[in-house]
Short mmCIF file of C-alpha atoms in Angstrom, two decimals:
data_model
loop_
_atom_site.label_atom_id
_atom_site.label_comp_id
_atom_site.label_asym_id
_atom_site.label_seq_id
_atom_site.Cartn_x
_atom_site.Cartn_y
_atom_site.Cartn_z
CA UNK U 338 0.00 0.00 0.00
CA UNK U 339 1.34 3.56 -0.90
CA UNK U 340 0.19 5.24 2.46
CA UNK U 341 1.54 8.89 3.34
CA UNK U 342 2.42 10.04 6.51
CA UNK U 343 -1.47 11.49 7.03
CA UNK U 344 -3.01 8.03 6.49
CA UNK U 345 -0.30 6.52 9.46
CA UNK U 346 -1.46 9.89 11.64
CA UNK U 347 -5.25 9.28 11.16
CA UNK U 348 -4.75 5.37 12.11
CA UNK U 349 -2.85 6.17 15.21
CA UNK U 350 -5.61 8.93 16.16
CA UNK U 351 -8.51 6.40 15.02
CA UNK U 352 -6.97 3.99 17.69
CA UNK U 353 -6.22 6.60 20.39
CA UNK U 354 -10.28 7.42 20.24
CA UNK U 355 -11.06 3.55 20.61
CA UNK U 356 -8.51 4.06 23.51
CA UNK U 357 -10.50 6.49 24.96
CA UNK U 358 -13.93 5.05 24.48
CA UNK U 359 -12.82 1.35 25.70
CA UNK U 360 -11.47 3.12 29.36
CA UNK U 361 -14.22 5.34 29.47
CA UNK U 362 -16.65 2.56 29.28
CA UNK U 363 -14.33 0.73 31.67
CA UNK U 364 -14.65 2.99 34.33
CA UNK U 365 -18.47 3.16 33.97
CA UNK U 366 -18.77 -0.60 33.90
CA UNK U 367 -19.59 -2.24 37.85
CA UNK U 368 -17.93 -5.60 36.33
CA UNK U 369 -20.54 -7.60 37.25
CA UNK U 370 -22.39 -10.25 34.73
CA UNK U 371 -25.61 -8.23 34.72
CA UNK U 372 -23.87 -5.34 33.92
CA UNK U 373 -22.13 -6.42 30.62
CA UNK U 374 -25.27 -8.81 29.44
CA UNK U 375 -28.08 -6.51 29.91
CA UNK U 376 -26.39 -3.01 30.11
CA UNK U 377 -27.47 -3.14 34.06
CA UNK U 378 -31.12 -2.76 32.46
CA UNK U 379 -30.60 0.80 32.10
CA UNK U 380 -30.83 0.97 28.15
CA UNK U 381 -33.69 2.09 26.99
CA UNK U 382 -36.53 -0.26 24.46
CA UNK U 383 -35.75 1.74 21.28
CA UNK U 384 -32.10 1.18 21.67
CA UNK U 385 -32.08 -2.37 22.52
CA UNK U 386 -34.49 -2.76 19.55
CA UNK U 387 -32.18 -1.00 17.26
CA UNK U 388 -29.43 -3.37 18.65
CA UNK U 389 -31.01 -6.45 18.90
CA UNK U 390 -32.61 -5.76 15.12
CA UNK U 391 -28.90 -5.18 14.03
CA UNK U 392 -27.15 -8.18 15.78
CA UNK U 393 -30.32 -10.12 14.95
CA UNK U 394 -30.13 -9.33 11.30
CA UNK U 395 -27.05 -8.32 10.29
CA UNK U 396 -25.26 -11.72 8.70
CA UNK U 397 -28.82 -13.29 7.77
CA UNK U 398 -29.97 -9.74 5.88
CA UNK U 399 -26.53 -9.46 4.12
CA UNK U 400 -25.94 -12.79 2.69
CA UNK U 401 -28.64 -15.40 3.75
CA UNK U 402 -31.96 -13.75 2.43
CA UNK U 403 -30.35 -12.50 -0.92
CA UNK U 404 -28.46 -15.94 -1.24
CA UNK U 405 -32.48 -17.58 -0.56
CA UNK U 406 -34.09 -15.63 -3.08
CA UNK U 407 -31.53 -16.22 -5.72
CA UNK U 408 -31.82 -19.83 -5.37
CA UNK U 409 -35.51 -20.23 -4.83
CA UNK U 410 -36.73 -17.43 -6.40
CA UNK U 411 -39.36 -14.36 -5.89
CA UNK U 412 -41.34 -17.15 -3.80
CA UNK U 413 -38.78 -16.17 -1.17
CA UNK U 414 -40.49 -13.31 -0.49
CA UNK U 415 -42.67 -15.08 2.17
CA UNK U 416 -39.55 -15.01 4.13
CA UNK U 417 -39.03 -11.01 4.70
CA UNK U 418 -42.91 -11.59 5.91
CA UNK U 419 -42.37 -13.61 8.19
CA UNK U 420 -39.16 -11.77 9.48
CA UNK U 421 -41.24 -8.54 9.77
CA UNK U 422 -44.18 -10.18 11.64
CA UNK U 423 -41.85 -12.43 13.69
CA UNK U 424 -40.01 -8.91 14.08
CA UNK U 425 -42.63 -7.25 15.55
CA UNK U 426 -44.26 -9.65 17.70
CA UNK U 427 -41.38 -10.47 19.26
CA UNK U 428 -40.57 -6.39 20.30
CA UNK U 429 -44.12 -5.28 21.06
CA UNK U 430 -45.57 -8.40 22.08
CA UNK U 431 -42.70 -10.58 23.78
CA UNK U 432 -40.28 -8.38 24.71
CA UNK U 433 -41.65 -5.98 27.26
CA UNK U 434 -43.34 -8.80 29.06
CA UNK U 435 -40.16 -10.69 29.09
CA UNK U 436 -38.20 -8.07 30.10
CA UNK U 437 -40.53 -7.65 33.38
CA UNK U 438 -41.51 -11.44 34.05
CA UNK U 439 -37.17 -11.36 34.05
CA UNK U 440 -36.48 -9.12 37.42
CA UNK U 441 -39.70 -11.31 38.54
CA UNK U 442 -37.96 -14.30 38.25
CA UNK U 443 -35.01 -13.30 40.10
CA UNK U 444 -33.47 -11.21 37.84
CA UNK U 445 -32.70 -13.58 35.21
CA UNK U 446 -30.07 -12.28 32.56
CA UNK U 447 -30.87 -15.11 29.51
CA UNK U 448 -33.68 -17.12 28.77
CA UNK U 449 -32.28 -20.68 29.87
CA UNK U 450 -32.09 -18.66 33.63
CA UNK U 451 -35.61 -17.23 33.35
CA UNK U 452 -37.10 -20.28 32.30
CA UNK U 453 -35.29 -22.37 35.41
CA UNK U 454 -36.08 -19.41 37.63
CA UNK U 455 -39.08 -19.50 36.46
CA UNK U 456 -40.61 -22.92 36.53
CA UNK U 457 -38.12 -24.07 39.43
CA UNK U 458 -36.19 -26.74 37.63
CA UNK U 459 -32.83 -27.58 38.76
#
């Protein structure tokens, strides 16, 4: 690669900010489990809709569903149907109940622990 000096510069600054960001965040962080699964339940719905939407769909949006309808065709289509729906069930529907029935339940922090909180199965 035929870099000059100002491409070296902004790498080294691009780094320094990810410096700054990763200790910031480390000094906010109370290093407990809770904490670094669920954002110590302080993030608000749209935001962990944005982010679960984006984790959630990220891979299967970029290569699965084009990669489906070029093999099977516009019959594919069913499938982005069925992702909306599912979509919104699960954030309007599921989720807030969830997300109460979880500090219910013992404060459960994934769904294997809320459903052996829950239903008291060792």
């Amino acid at each position: 690669i035929d870099a000059n000096w100002q491409t070296y510069v902004m790498i080294i600054v691009y780094f320094i900010i990810l410096l700054i960001i990763g200790f910031y965040g480390y000094r906010q962080a109370t290093g407990n489990l809770s904490e670094f699964m669920l954002g110590g339940r302080s993030i608000g719905p749209y935001i962990t809709a944005l982010s679960a939407g984006a984790s959630d769909m990220s891979g299967w949006m970029i290569m699965g569903l084009p990669g489906s309808v070029y093999s099977t065709g516009l019959s594919a289509i069913w499938i982005t149907i069925g992702l909306t729906l599912g979509a919104y069930i699960n954030y309007f529907v599921v989720a807030p109940r969830l997300r109460v029935f979880t500090e219910i339940a013992g404060d459960a922090i994934t769904l294997p622990d809320f459903f052996k909180k829950r239903l008291d199965v060792n």
